[in-house]
mmCIF file of C-alpha atoms in Angstrom:
data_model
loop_
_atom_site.group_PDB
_atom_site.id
_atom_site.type_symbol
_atom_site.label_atom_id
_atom_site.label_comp_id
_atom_site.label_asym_id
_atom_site.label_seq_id
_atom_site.Cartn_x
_atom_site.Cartn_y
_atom_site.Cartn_z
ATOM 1 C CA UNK A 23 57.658 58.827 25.582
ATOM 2 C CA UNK A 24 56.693 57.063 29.062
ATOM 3 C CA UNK A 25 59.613 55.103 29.107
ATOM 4 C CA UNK A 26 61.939 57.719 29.493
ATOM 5 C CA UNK A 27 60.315 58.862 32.716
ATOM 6 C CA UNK A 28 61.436 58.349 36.308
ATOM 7 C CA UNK A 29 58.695 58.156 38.913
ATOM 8 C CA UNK A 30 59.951 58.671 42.908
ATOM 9 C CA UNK A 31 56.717 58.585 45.041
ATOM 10 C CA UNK A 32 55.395 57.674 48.692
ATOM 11 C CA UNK A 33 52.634 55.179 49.322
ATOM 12 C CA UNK A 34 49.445 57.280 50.082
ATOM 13 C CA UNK A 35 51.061 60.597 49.480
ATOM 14 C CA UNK A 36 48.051 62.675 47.592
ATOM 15 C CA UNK A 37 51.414 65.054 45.756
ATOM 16 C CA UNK A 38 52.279 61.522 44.458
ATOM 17 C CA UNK A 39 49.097 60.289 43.637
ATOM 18 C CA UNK A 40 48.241 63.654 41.469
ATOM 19 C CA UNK A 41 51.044 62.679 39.386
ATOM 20 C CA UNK A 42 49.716 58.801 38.821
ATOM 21 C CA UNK A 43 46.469 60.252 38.166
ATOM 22 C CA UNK A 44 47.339 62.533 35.378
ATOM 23 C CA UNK A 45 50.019 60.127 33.774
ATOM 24 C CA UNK A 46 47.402 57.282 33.861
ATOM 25 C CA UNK A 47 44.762 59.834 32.114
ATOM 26 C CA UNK A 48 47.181 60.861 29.523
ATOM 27 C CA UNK A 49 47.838 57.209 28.628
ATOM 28 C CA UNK A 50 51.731 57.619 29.903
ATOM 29 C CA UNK A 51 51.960 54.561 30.668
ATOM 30 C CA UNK A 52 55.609 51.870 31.155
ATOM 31 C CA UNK A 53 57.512 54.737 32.985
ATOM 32 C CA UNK A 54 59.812 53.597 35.763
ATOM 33 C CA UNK A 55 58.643 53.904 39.287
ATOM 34 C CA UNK A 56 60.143 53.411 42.348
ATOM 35 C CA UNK A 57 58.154 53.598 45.675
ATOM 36 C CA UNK A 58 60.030 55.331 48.617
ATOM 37 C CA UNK A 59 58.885 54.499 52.277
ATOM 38 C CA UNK A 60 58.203 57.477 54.550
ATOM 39 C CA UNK A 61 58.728 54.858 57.608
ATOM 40 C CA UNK A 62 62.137 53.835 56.346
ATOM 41 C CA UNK A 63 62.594 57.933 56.193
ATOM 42 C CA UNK A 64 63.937 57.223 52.160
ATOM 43 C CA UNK A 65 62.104 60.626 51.273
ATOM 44 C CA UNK A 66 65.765 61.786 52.932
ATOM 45 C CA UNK A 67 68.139 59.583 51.094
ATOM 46 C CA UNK A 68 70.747 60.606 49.010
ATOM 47 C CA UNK A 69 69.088 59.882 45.891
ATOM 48 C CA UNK A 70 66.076 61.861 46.778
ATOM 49 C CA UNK A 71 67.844 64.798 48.008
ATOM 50 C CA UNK A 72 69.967 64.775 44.591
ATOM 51 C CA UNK A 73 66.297 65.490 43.483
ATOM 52 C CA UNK A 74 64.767 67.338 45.192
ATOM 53 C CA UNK A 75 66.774 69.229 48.114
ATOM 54 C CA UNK A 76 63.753 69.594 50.055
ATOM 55 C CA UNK A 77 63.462 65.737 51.123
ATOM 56 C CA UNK A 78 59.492 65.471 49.640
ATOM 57 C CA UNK A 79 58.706 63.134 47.287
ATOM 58 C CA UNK A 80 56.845 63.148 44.385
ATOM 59 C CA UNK A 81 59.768 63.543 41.630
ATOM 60 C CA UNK A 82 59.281 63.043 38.301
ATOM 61 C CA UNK A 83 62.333 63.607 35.399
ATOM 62 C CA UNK A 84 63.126 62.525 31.896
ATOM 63 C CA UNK A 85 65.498 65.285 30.696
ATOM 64 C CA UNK A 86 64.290 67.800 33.919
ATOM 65 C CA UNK A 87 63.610 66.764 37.501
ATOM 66 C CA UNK A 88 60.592 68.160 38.793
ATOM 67 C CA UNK A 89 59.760 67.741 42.393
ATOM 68 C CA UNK A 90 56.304 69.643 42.569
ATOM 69 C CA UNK A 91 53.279 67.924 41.946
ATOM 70 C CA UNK A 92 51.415 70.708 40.742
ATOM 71 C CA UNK A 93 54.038 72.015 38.383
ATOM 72 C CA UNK A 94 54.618 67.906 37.166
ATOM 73 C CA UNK A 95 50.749 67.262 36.361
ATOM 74 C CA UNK A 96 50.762 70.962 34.410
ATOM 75 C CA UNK A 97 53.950 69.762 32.142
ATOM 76 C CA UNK A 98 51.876 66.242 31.486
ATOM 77 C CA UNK A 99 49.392 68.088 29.579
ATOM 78 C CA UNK A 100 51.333 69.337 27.302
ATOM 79 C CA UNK A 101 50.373 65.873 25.148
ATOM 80 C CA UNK A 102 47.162 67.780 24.655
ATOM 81 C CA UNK A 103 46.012 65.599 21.937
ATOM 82 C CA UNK A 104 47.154 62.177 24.448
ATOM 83 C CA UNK A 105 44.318 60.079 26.516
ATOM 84 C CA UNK A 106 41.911 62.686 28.387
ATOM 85 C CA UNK A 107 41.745 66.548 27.948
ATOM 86 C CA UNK A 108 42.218 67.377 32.127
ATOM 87 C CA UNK A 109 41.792 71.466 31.232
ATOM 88 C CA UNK A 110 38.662 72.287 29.689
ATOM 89 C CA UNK A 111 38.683 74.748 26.521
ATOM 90 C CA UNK A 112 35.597 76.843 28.291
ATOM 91 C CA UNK A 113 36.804 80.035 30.011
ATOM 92 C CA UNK A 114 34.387 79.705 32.773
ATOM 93 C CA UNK A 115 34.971 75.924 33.261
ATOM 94 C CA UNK A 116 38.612 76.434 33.395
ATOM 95 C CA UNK A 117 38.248 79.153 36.019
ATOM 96 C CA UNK A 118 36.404 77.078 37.907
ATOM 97 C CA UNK A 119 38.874 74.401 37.303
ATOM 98 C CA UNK A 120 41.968 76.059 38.201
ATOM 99 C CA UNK A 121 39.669 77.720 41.689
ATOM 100 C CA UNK A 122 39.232 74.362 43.095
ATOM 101 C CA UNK A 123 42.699 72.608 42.058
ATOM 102 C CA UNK A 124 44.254 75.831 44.370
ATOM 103 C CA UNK A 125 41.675 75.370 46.840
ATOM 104 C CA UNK A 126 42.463 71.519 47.284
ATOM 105 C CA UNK A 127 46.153 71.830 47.839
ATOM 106 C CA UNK A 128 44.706 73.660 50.916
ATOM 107 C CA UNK A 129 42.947 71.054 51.639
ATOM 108 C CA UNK A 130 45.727 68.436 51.714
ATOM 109 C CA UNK A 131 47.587 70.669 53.822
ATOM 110 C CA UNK A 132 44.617 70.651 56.647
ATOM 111 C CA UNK A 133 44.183 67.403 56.005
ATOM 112 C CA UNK A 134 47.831 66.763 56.792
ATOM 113 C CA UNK A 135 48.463 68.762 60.072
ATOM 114 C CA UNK A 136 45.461 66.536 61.729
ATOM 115 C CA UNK A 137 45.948 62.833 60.401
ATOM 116 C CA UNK A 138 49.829 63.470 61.224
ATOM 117 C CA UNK A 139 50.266 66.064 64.011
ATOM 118 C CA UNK A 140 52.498 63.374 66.106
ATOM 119 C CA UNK A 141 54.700 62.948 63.423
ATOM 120 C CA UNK A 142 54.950 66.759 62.191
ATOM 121 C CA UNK A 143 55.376 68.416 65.152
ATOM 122 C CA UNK A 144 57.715 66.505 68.289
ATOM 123 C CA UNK A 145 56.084 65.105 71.624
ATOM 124 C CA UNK A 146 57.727 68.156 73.523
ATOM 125 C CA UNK A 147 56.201 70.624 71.368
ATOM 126 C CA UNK A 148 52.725 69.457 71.236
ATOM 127 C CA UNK A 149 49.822 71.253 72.400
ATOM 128 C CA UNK A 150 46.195 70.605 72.483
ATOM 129 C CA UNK A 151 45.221 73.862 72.010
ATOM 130 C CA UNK A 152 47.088 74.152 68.657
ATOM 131 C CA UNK A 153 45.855 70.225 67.839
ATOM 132 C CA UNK A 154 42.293 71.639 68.557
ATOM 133 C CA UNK A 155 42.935 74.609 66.117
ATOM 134 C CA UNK A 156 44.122 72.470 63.324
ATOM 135 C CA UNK A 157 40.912 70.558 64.006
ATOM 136 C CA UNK A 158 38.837 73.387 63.889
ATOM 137 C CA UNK A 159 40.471 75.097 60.703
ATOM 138 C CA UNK A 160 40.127 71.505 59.206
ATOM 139 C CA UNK A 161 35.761 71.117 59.985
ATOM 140 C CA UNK A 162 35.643 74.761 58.480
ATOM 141 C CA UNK A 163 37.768 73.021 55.326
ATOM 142 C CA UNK A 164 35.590 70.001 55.174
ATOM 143 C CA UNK A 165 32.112 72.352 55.574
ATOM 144 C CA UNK A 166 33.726 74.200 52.476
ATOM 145 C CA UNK A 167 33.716 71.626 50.427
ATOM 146 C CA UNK A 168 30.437 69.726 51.180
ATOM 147 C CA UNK A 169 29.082 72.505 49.394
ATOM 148 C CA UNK A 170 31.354 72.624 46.389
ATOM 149 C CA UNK A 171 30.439 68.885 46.398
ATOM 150 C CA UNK A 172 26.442 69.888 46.220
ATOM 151 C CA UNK A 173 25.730 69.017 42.601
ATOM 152 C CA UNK A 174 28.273 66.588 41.483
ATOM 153 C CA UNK A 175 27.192 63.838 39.440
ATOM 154 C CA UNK A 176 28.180 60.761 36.951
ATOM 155 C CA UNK A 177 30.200 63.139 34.199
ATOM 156 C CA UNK A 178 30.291 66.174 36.295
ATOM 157 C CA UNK A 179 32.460 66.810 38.926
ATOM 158 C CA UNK A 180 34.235 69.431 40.262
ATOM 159 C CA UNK A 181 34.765 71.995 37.323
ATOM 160 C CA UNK A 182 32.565 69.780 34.572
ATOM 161 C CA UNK A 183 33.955 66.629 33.190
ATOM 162 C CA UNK A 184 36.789 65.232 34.693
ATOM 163 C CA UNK A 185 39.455 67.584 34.829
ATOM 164 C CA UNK A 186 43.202 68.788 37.267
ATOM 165 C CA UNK A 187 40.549 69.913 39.807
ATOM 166 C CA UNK A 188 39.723 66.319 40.141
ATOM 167 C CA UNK A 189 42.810 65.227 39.964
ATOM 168 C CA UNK A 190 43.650 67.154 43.466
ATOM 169 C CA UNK A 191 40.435 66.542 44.868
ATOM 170 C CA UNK A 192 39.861 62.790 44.725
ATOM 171 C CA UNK A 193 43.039 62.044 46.567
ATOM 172 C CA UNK A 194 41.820 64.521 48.954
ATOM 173 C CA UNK A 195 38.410 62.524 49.550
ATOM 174 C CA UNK A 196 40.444 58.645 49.373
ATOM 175 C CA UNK A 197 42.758 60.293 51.692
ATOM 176 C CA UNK A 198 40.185 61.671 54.298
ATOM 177 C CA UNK A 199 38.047 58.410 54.278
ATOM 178 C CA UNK A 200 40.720 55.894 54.447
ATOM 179 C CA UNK A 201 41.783 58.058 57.522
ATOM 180 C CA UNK A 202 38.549 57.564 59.296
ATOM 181 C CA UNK A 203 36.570 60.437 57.735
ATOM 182 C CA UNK A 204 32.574 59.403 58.510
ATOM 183 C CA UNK A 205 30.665 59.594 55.072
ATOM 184 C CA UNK A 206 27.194 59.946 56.948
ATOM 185 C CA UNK A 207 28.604 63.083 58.394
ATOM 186 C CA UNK A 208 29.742 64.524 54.975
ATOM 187 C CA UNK A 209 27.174 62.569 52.874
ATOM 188 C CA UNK A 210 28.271 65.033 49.393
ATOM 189 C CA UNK A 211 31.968 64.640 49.842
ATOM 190 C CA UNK A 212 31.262 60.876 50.385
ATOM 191 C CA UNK A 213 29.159 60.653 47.090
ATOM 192 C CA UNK A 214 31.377 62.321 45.142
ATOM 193 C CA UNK A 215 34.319 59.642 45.887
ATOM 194 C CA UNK A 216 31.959 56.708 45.483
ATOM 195 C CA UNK A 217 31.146 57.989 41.203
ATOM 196 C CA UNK A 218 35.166 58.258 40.746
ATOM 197 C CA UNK A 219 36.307 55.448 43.165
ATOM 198 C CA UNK A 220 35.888 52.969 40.320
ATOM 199 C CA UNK A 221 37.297 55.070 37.446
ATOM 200 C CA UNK A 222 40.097 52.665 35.521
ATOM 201 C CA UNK A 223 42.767 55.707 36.032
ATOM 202 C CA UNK A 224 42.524 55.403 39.549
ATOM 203 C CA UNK A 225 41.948 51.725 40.363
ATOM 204 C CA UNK A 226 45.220 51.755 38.225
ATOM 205 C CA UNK A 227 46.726 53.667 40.649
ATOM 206 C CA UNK A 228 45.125 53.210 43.704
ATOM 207 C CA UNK A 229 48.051 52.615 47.004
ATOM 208 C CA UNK A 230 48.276 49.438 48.093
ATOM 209 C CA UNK A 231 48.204 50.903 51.985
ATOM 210 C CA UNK A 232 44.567 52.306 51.534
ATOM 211 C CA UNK A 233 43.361 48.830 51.720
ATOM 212 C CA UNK A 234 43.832 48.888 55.063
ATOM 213 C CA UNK A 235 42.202 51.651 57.615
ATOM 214 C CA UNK A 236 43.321 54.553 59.475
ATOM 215 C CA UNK A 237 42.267 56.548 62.436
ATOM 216 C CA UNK A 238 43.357 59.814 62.161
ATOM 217 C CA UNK A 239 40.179 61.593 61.588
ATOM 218 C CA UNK A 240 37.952 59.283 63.122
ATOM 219 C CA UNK A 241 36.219 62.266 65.467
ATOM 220 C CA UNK A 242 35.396 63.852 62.143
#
């Protein structure tokens, strides 16, 4: 079934790394990928635009193009009975589930505006006060979700076992750290990455640019 995918995705991109995730859980495995480089500006080719008309990547198609990540990672578990079960059968668990997988595409977003301000918004339009308000909006974020972090542990993460939630909120976490985010100053967040950092799913998929350090949060 994997081998008639297509895989379109940026190095680092948390949209693109959802998708990984969830085809590395569901044992889809041997699709074709092809990595797309935001500095060569390739999210605007032609062949991504054929895609996905809004420029982003994170496309995925066998017999339909899909170009949100969200939408993508819902249509992977359909092969309910394939590697792991990423939407729990309990009401309550799935509530919880679907609460924080919402609540962590706001957190990408937050996430975005600071680590990338200079290359969202151009030089003659950019104003501390509305870099300080993104800053702001993103320690009230970050506060947030120290305390949804409070009683994670091995097996039990953000809605129970691991689960879509997680699969939006550990690229969150890899995303915020490798960008300078200081672990002693959000000590929960920071635990919760170190029990999933090794997990084979994402070691299998983890991009080659996090290796090396950024410095976009590194007042955080």
């Amino acid at each position: 079934m994997a081998e008639s995918m297509s895989l379109l995705s940026g190095a680092g991109s948390c949209p693109c790394w959802r998708v990984m995730l969830t085809l590395e859980e569901k044992n889809l495995q041997g699709y074709r990928h092809k990595l797309i480089s935001f500095e060569k500006n390739e999210h605007k080719s032609q062949e991504v635009l054929e895609l996905n008309p809004r420029g982003q990547v994170r496309d995925k198609k066998s017999n339909q193009s899909l170009n949100s990540s969200q939408l993508t990672v819902f249509i992977l578990n359909q092969f309910k009975s394939q590697g792991t079960k990423l939407i729990p059968d309990d009401p309550a668990k799935q509530a919880m589930m679907y609460q924080r997988m919402i609540e962590g595409l706001g957190l990408t977003e937050k996430l975005n505006w600071v680590v990338h301000y200079e290359f969202l918004v151009p030089e003659g339009e950019r104003h501390e006060a509305a870099q300080q308000r993104h800053r702001d909006a993103l320690t009230t974020e970050l506060k947030l979700w120290e305390g949804y972090f409070e009683n994670v542990a091995e097996g039990s993460y953000l809605a129970g076992p691991f689960s879509l939630a997680d699969v939006v909120g550990f690229p969150n976490a890899a995303y915020a750290f490798h960008f300078g985010l200081s672990p002693e100053r959000y000590p929960k967040m920071a635990k919760y990455y170190n029990l999933l950092k090794d997990r084979p799913s994402i070691k299998a998929t983890w991009p080659p640019k996090y290796l090396e350090s950024g410095q976009g949060l590194k007042d955080f």
